[in-house]
Tab-separated table of C-alpha atoms and ligand atoms in Angstrom:
chain	number	residue	atom	x	y	z
A	1	MET	CA	99.127	0.845	57.818
A	2	GLU	CA	95.866	1.710	57.939
A	3	LYS	CA	93.016	-0.724	59.359
A	4	LYS	CA	90.037	-0.277	56.895
A	5	SER	CA	89.350	-3.559	55.179
A	6	CYS	CA	91.453	-5.769	57.560
A	7	MET	CA	92.894	-7.606	54.597
A	8	ILE	CA	96.187	-8.138	53.105
A	9	LEU	CA	96.657	-9.443	49.804
A	10	ALA	CA	99.203	-12.148	49.291
A	11	LEU	CA	100.531	-11.589	45.880
A	12	ASP	CA	102.490	-14.849	44.968
A	13	VAL	CA	102.280	-14.655	41.120
A	14	SER	CA	105.278	-14.838	39.191
A	15	ASP	CA	104.479	-12.372	36.311
A	16	ARG	CA	105.263	-8.290	36.715
A	17	GLU	CA	101.935	-7.030	34.497
A	18	GLU	CA	99.559	-9.479	36.301
A	19	ALA	CA	101.020	-8.599	39.563
A	20	LEU	CA	100.516	-4.978	38.676
A	21	LYS	CA	96.999	-5.451	37.709
A	22	ILE	CA	95.851	-7.439	40.359
A	23	ALA	CA	97.136	-5.215	42.725
A	24	GLU	CA	95.529	-2.134	41.140
A	25	ASP	CA	92.301	-4.335	40.761
A	26	VAL	CA	92.072	-4.686	44.376
A	27	SER	CA	93.373	-1.770	46.178
A	28	GLU	CA	89.962	-0.679	47.041
A	29	PHE	CA	89.695	-3.703	49.427
A	30	VAL	CA	93.048	-4.206	51.069
A	31	ASP	CA	95.158	-2.591	53.304
A	32	ALA	CA	98.447	-3.414	52.181
A	33	VAL	CA	100.007	-5.894	49.484
A	34	LYS	CA	102.295	-8.722	50.760
A	35	VAL	CA	105.313	-9.684	48.500
A	36	GLY	CA	107.736	-12.760	48.614
A	37	TYR	CA	109.831	-14.832	47.213
A	38	PRO	CA	107.841	-16.017	44.342
A	39	LEU	CA	107.289	-12.576	42.909
A	40	VAL	CA	110.668	-10.943	43.835
A	41	LEU	CA	112.884	-14.041	42.519
A	42	ALA	CA	110.843	-13.713	39.218
A	43	THR	CA	110.548	-10.365	38.541
A	44	GLY	CA	113.140	-8.504	40.883
A	45	LEU	CA	113.125	-6.334	43.946
A	46	GLY	CA	112.187	-3.382	41.873
A	47	ILE	CA	108.493	-4.683	41.994
A	48	ILE	CA	108.214	-3.508	45.345
A	49	ARG	CA	108.326	0.250	44.362
A	50	GLU	CA	105.743	-0.237	41.432
A	51	LEU	CA	103.442	-1.954	43.691
A	52	SER	CA	104.078	0.572	46.293
A	53	GLU	CA	102.030	3.002	44.327
A	54	PHE	CA	98.866	0.944	45.196
A	55	ALA	CA	99.202	0.175	48.737
A	56	PRO	CA	101.907	-0.126	51.709
A	57	ILE	CA	104.112	-3.076	51.109
A	58	ILE	CA	105.236	-5.913	53.488
A	59	ALA	CA	108.396	-7.719	52.629
A	60	ASP	CA	107.573	-11.690	53.449
A	61	PHE	CA	111.261	-12.886	53.211
A	62	LYS	CA	110.896	-14.721	56.890
A	63	VAL	CA	114.301	-13.437	57.570
A	64	ALA	CA	116.046	-16.219	59.511
A	65	ASP	CA	120.120	-15.491	60.106
A	66	ILE	CA	122.456	-14.244	62.146
A	67	PRO	CA	122.253	-10.499	63.294
A	68	ASN	CA	124.943	-9.353	60.759
A	69	THR	CA	122.789	-11.242	57.987
A	70	ASN	CA	119.681	-10.056	58.860
A	71	ARG	CA	120.922	-6.549	58.834
A	72	LEU	CA	122.044	-6.479	55.851
A	73	ILE	CA	118.852	-8.398	54.441
A	74	CYS	CA	116.575	-5.759	55.928
A	75	GLU	CA	118.471	-2.624	54.736
A	76	GLN	CA	118.031	-4.103	51.118
A	77	VAL	CA	114.145	-4.632	51.832
A	78	PHE	CA	113.511	-1.268	53.204
A	79	GLU	CA	115.837	0.487	50.553
A	80	ALA	CA	113.716	-1.019	48.014
A	81	GLY	CA	110.762	0.677	49.390
A	82	ALA	CA	109.114	-1.850	51.837
A	83	ASP	CA	107.065	-0.509	54.396
A	84	ALA	CA	107.634	-3.694	56.559
A	85	VAL	CA	109.160	-6.981	56.765
A	86	ILE	CA	108.317	-10.432	57.912
A	87	VAL	CA	111.103	-11.936	60.086
A	88	GLN	CA	111.247	-15.615	61.973
A	89	GLY	CA	111.769	-15.255	65.966
A	90	PHE	CA	113.135	-18.871	66.434
A	91	THR	CA	116.436	-17.338	65.223
A	92	GLY	CA	116.698	-15.771	68.771
A	93	ARG	CA	116.641	-12.390	70.227
A	94	ASP	CA	119.838	-11.064	68.607
A	95	SER	CA	118.764	-12.160	65.093
A	96	LEU	CA	115.276	-10.068	65.795
A	97	ASP	CA	116.956	-7.077	67.548
A	98	ALA	CA	119.101	-6.720	64.551
A	99	CYS	CA	115.978	-6.548	62.207
A	100	ILE	CA	113.887	-3.972	64.662
A	101	GLU	CA	117.319	-1.847	64.763
A	102	VAL	CA	117.362	-1.441	60.854
A	103	ALA	CA	113.509	-1.222	60.895
A	104	SER	CA	113.649	1.862	63.223
A	105	GLU	CA	116.301	3.278	61.316
A	106	TYR	CA	113.962	3.833	58.318
A	107	GLY	CA	111.139	4.129	60.267
A	108	LYS	CA	109.617	0.841	59.132
A	109	ASP	CA	108.036	-1.929	60.719
A	110	VAL	CA	108.902	-5.990	61.797
A	111	PHE	CA	106.545	-8.647	62.073
A	112	VAL	CA	107.743	-11.671	63.979
A	113	VAL	CA	106.240	-15.319	62.821
A	114	SER	CA	105.320	-16.987	65.710
A	115	GLU	CA	103.867	-20.029	64.520
A	116	MET	CA	103.155	-21.183	60.662
A	117	SER	CA	99.790	-21.975	59.156
A	118	HIS	CA	100.499	-25.283	57.493
A	119	PRO	CA	100.040	-28.685	59.219
A	120	GLY	CA	103.671	-28.665	59.482
A	121	GLY	CA	103.617	-25.484	61.704
A	122	ALA	CA	102.226	-27.533	64.359
A	123	GLU	CA	105.374	-29.680	64.572
A	124	PHE	CA	108.250	-27.740	65.691
A	125	LEU	CA	106.968	-24.053	65.764
A	126	GLN	CA	103.766	-24.114	67.756
A	127	PRO	CA	105.534	-25.286	70.796
A	128	VAL	CA	107.650	-22.223	71.075
A	129	GLY	CA	104.914	-20.020	69.661
A	130	GLU	CA	103.959	-18.461	72.856
A	131	THR	CA	107.440	-17.815	73.875
A	132	ILE	CA	108.394	-16.453	70.288
A	133	ALA	CA	105.517	-13.984	70.984
A	134	ARG	CA	106.710	-12.857	74.220
A	135	MET	CA	110.145	-12.049	72.802
A	136	ALA	CA	108.476	-10.256	70.004
A	137	ALA	CA	106.499	-7.902	72.511
A	138	GLN	CA	109.686	-7.403	74.514
A	139	ALA	CA	111.673	-6.699	71.733
A	140	GLY	CA	109.357	-4.215	70.418
A	141	ALA	CA	108.360	-5.818	67.431
A	142	PHE	CA	105.396	-4.129	65.422
A	143	GLY	CA	103.511	-7.105	64.946
A	144	LEU	CA	103.144	-11.193	64.843
A	145	VAL	CA	102.380	-13.439	62.227
A	146	ALA	CA	99.686	-16.048	63.445
A	147	PRO	CA	97.917	-18.803	61.780
A	148	ALA	CA	94.272	-18.246	60.756
A	149	THR	CA	94.065	-22.193	60.215
A	150	ARG	CA	93.875	-22.292	63.886
A	151	PRO	CA	91.802	-19.193	65.428
A	152	GLU	CA	92.080	-20.772	68.920
A	153	ARG	CA	95.945	-19.938	68.734
A	154	VAL	CA	95.294	-16.567	67.590
A	155	LYS	CA	93.163	-16.272	70.655
A	156	ALA	CA	95.833	-17.612	72.877
A	157	ILE	CA	98.551	-15.560	71.497
A	158	ARG	CA	96.383	-12.429	71.597
A	159	GLU	CA	95.605	-12.983	75.582
A	160	ILE	CA	99.589	-13.150	75.829
A	161	ILE	CA	100.469	-9.838	74.023
A	162	GLY	CA	97.377	-8.020	74.789
A	163	ASP	CA	97.152	-4.710	72.613
A	164	LYS	CA	100.887	-3.840	72.392
A	165	LEU	CA	101.342	-6.012	68.906
A	166	THR	CA	99.317	-6.175	65.955
A	167	ILE	CA	98.351	-9.964	64.327
A	168	ILE	CA	98.656	-10.278	60.969
A	169	SER	CA	97.181	-13.886	59.965
A	170	PRO	CA	97.586	-15.993	56.735
A	171	GLY	CA	95.685	-19.051	56.050
A	172	VAL	CA	92.135	-17.993	54.786
A	173	GLY	CA	90.454	-19.469	51.876
A	174	ALA	CA	92.880	-22.043	50.452
A	175	GLN	CA	94.429	-23.270	53.535
A	176	GLY	CA	90.834	-23.469	55.150
A	177	GLY	CA	90.868	-20.665	57.639
A	178	LYS	CA	87.623	-18.133	57.718
A	179	ALA	CA	88.467	-14.474	57.486
A	180	SER	CA	85.527	-13.088	59.887
A	181	ASP	CA	86.371	-15.861	62.369
A	182	VAL	CA	90.329	-15.021	62.740
A	183	ILE	CA	89.536	-11.522	63.175
A	184	ALA	CA	86.884	-12.355	65.891
A	185	ALA	CA	90.024	-14.227	67.435
A	186	GLY	CA	91.880	-11.505	67.754
A	187	ALA	CA	93.750	-10.546	64.691
A	188	ASP	CA	93.771	-7.279	62.996
A	189	TRP	CA	94.385	-8.026	59.730
A	190	VAL	CA	94.117	-11.306	57.290
A	191	ILE	CA	96.472	-12.513	54.662
A	192	VAL	CA	94.546	-13.787	51.574
A	193	GLY	CA	96.674	-15.099	48.463
A	194	ARG	CA	95.158	-17.928	46.273
A	195	SER	CA	91.838	-16.771	47.179
A	196	ILE	CA	91.983	-13.632	45.249
A	197	TYR	CA	94.639	-14.095	43.045
A	198	ARG	CA	93.426	-17.415	41.290
A	199	ALA	CA	90.060	-16.327	41.208
A	200	ASP	CA	88.262	-15.489	37.709
A	201	SER	CA	87.896	-11.881	39.329
A	202	PRO	CA	90.112	-10.782	41.906
A	203	ARG	CA	88.454	-7.899	42.641
A	204	GLU	CA	84.835	-9.553	43.184
A	205	ALA	CA	86.941	-12.329	45.335
A	206	ALA	CA	88.360	-9.467	47.423
A	207	ARG	CA	85.301	-7.567	47.619
A	208	GLU	CA	83.278	-10.581	49.218
A	209	ILE	CA	85.943	-11.518	51.616
A	210	ALA	CA	85.882	-7.727	52.761
A	211	ALA	CA	82.240	-8.107	53.000
A	212	GLU	CA	82.406	-11.313	55.016
A	213	ILE	CA	85.003	-9.418	57.630
A	214	GLU	CA	82.510	-6.593	57.876
A	215	ALA	CA	79.403	-8.960	58.529
A	216	GLY	CA	81.332	-10.772	61.071
A	217	PRO	CA	81.391	-14.589	61.812
A	218	ASN	CA	77.568	-14.956	62.172
A	219	GLY	CA	76.654	-12.345	59.618
A	220	GLU	CA	75.564	-10.202	62.357
A	221	ASN	CA	77.701	-6.763	62.336
B	1	NUP	O1	102.556	-19.199	58.372
B	1	NUP	C1	102.480	-18.516	57.481
B	1	NUP	N1	101.467	-19.076	56.372
B	1	NUP	C2	101.573	-18.371	55.359
B	1	NUP	O2	100.635	-19.052	54.252
B	1	NUP	C3	103.223	-17.526	56.952
B	1	NUP	C4	103.097	-17.060	55.992
B	1	NUP	N2	103.782	-15.727	55.607
B	1	NUP	N3	102.522	-17.455	54.873
B	1	NUP	C5	102.225	-16.945	53.424
B	1	NUP	O3	100.733	-16.272	53.306
B	1	NUP	C6	102.599	-17.711	52.446
B	1	NUP	O4	103.414	-17.685	52.055
B	1	NUP	C7	101.593	-17.003	51.469
B	1	NUP	O5	102.066	-16.126	50.993
B	1	NUP	C8	100.285	-16.433	52.145
B	1	NUP	C9	99.165	-17.432	52.486
B	1	NUP	O6	98.537	-17.696	50.768
B	1	NUP	P1	97.320	-18.101	50.289
B	1	NUP	O7	97.251	-19.751	51.500
B	1	NUP	O8	96.166	-17.508	50.938
B	1	NUP	O9	97.378	-18.761	49.189
């Protein structure tokens, strides 16, 4: 995944044509497209290969099962053409290892959720977020998912993992986070969904957020 705009589109629409149109329209301003349950359940796994024409695809299935089931899920995800998969870390090292093993067989990447961006993410996950981040680094994950709604947490996690892992960060716009703040805190990419796909012009919305990232937190860059 090449770092240009530092932005990933979360494409949580449920219509195939709309998904393809938005992906094409914004492809100039995003480095990857994240697809998850809403789009895949509505249109089928084949949407991954269709979208991969426009950008690398991150499959956000938050895989959270026993090692064998995780392996079977990841095989399907990579066979479908995804470039990376998002998995949960709270299921433990053996479950994560299974995902990383499959990813390396396919030459693909694993992102591990260390802490979620919504208010409830502070209830159970946040207290173990740093432990999960350390485990992900030791296991050889490619990156972490950390909350754009709490840039101070992104900073803390970046300090723990150093430059070893990439950080992708959801929670910009609709959930209250500001893209340039999160990049300044140490995220490599922000993930943006509703602020783009619900805009009158997704292309203009993506262009504006990309410009805001480029300008930096105080508009100084
Ligand atoms: O902690 C997380 N928070 C989060 O919002 C982990 C995620 N994977 N996400 C996903 O990021 C969420 O499921 C959605 O696809 C996207 C954020 O979308 P939006 O709030 O920008 O619309």
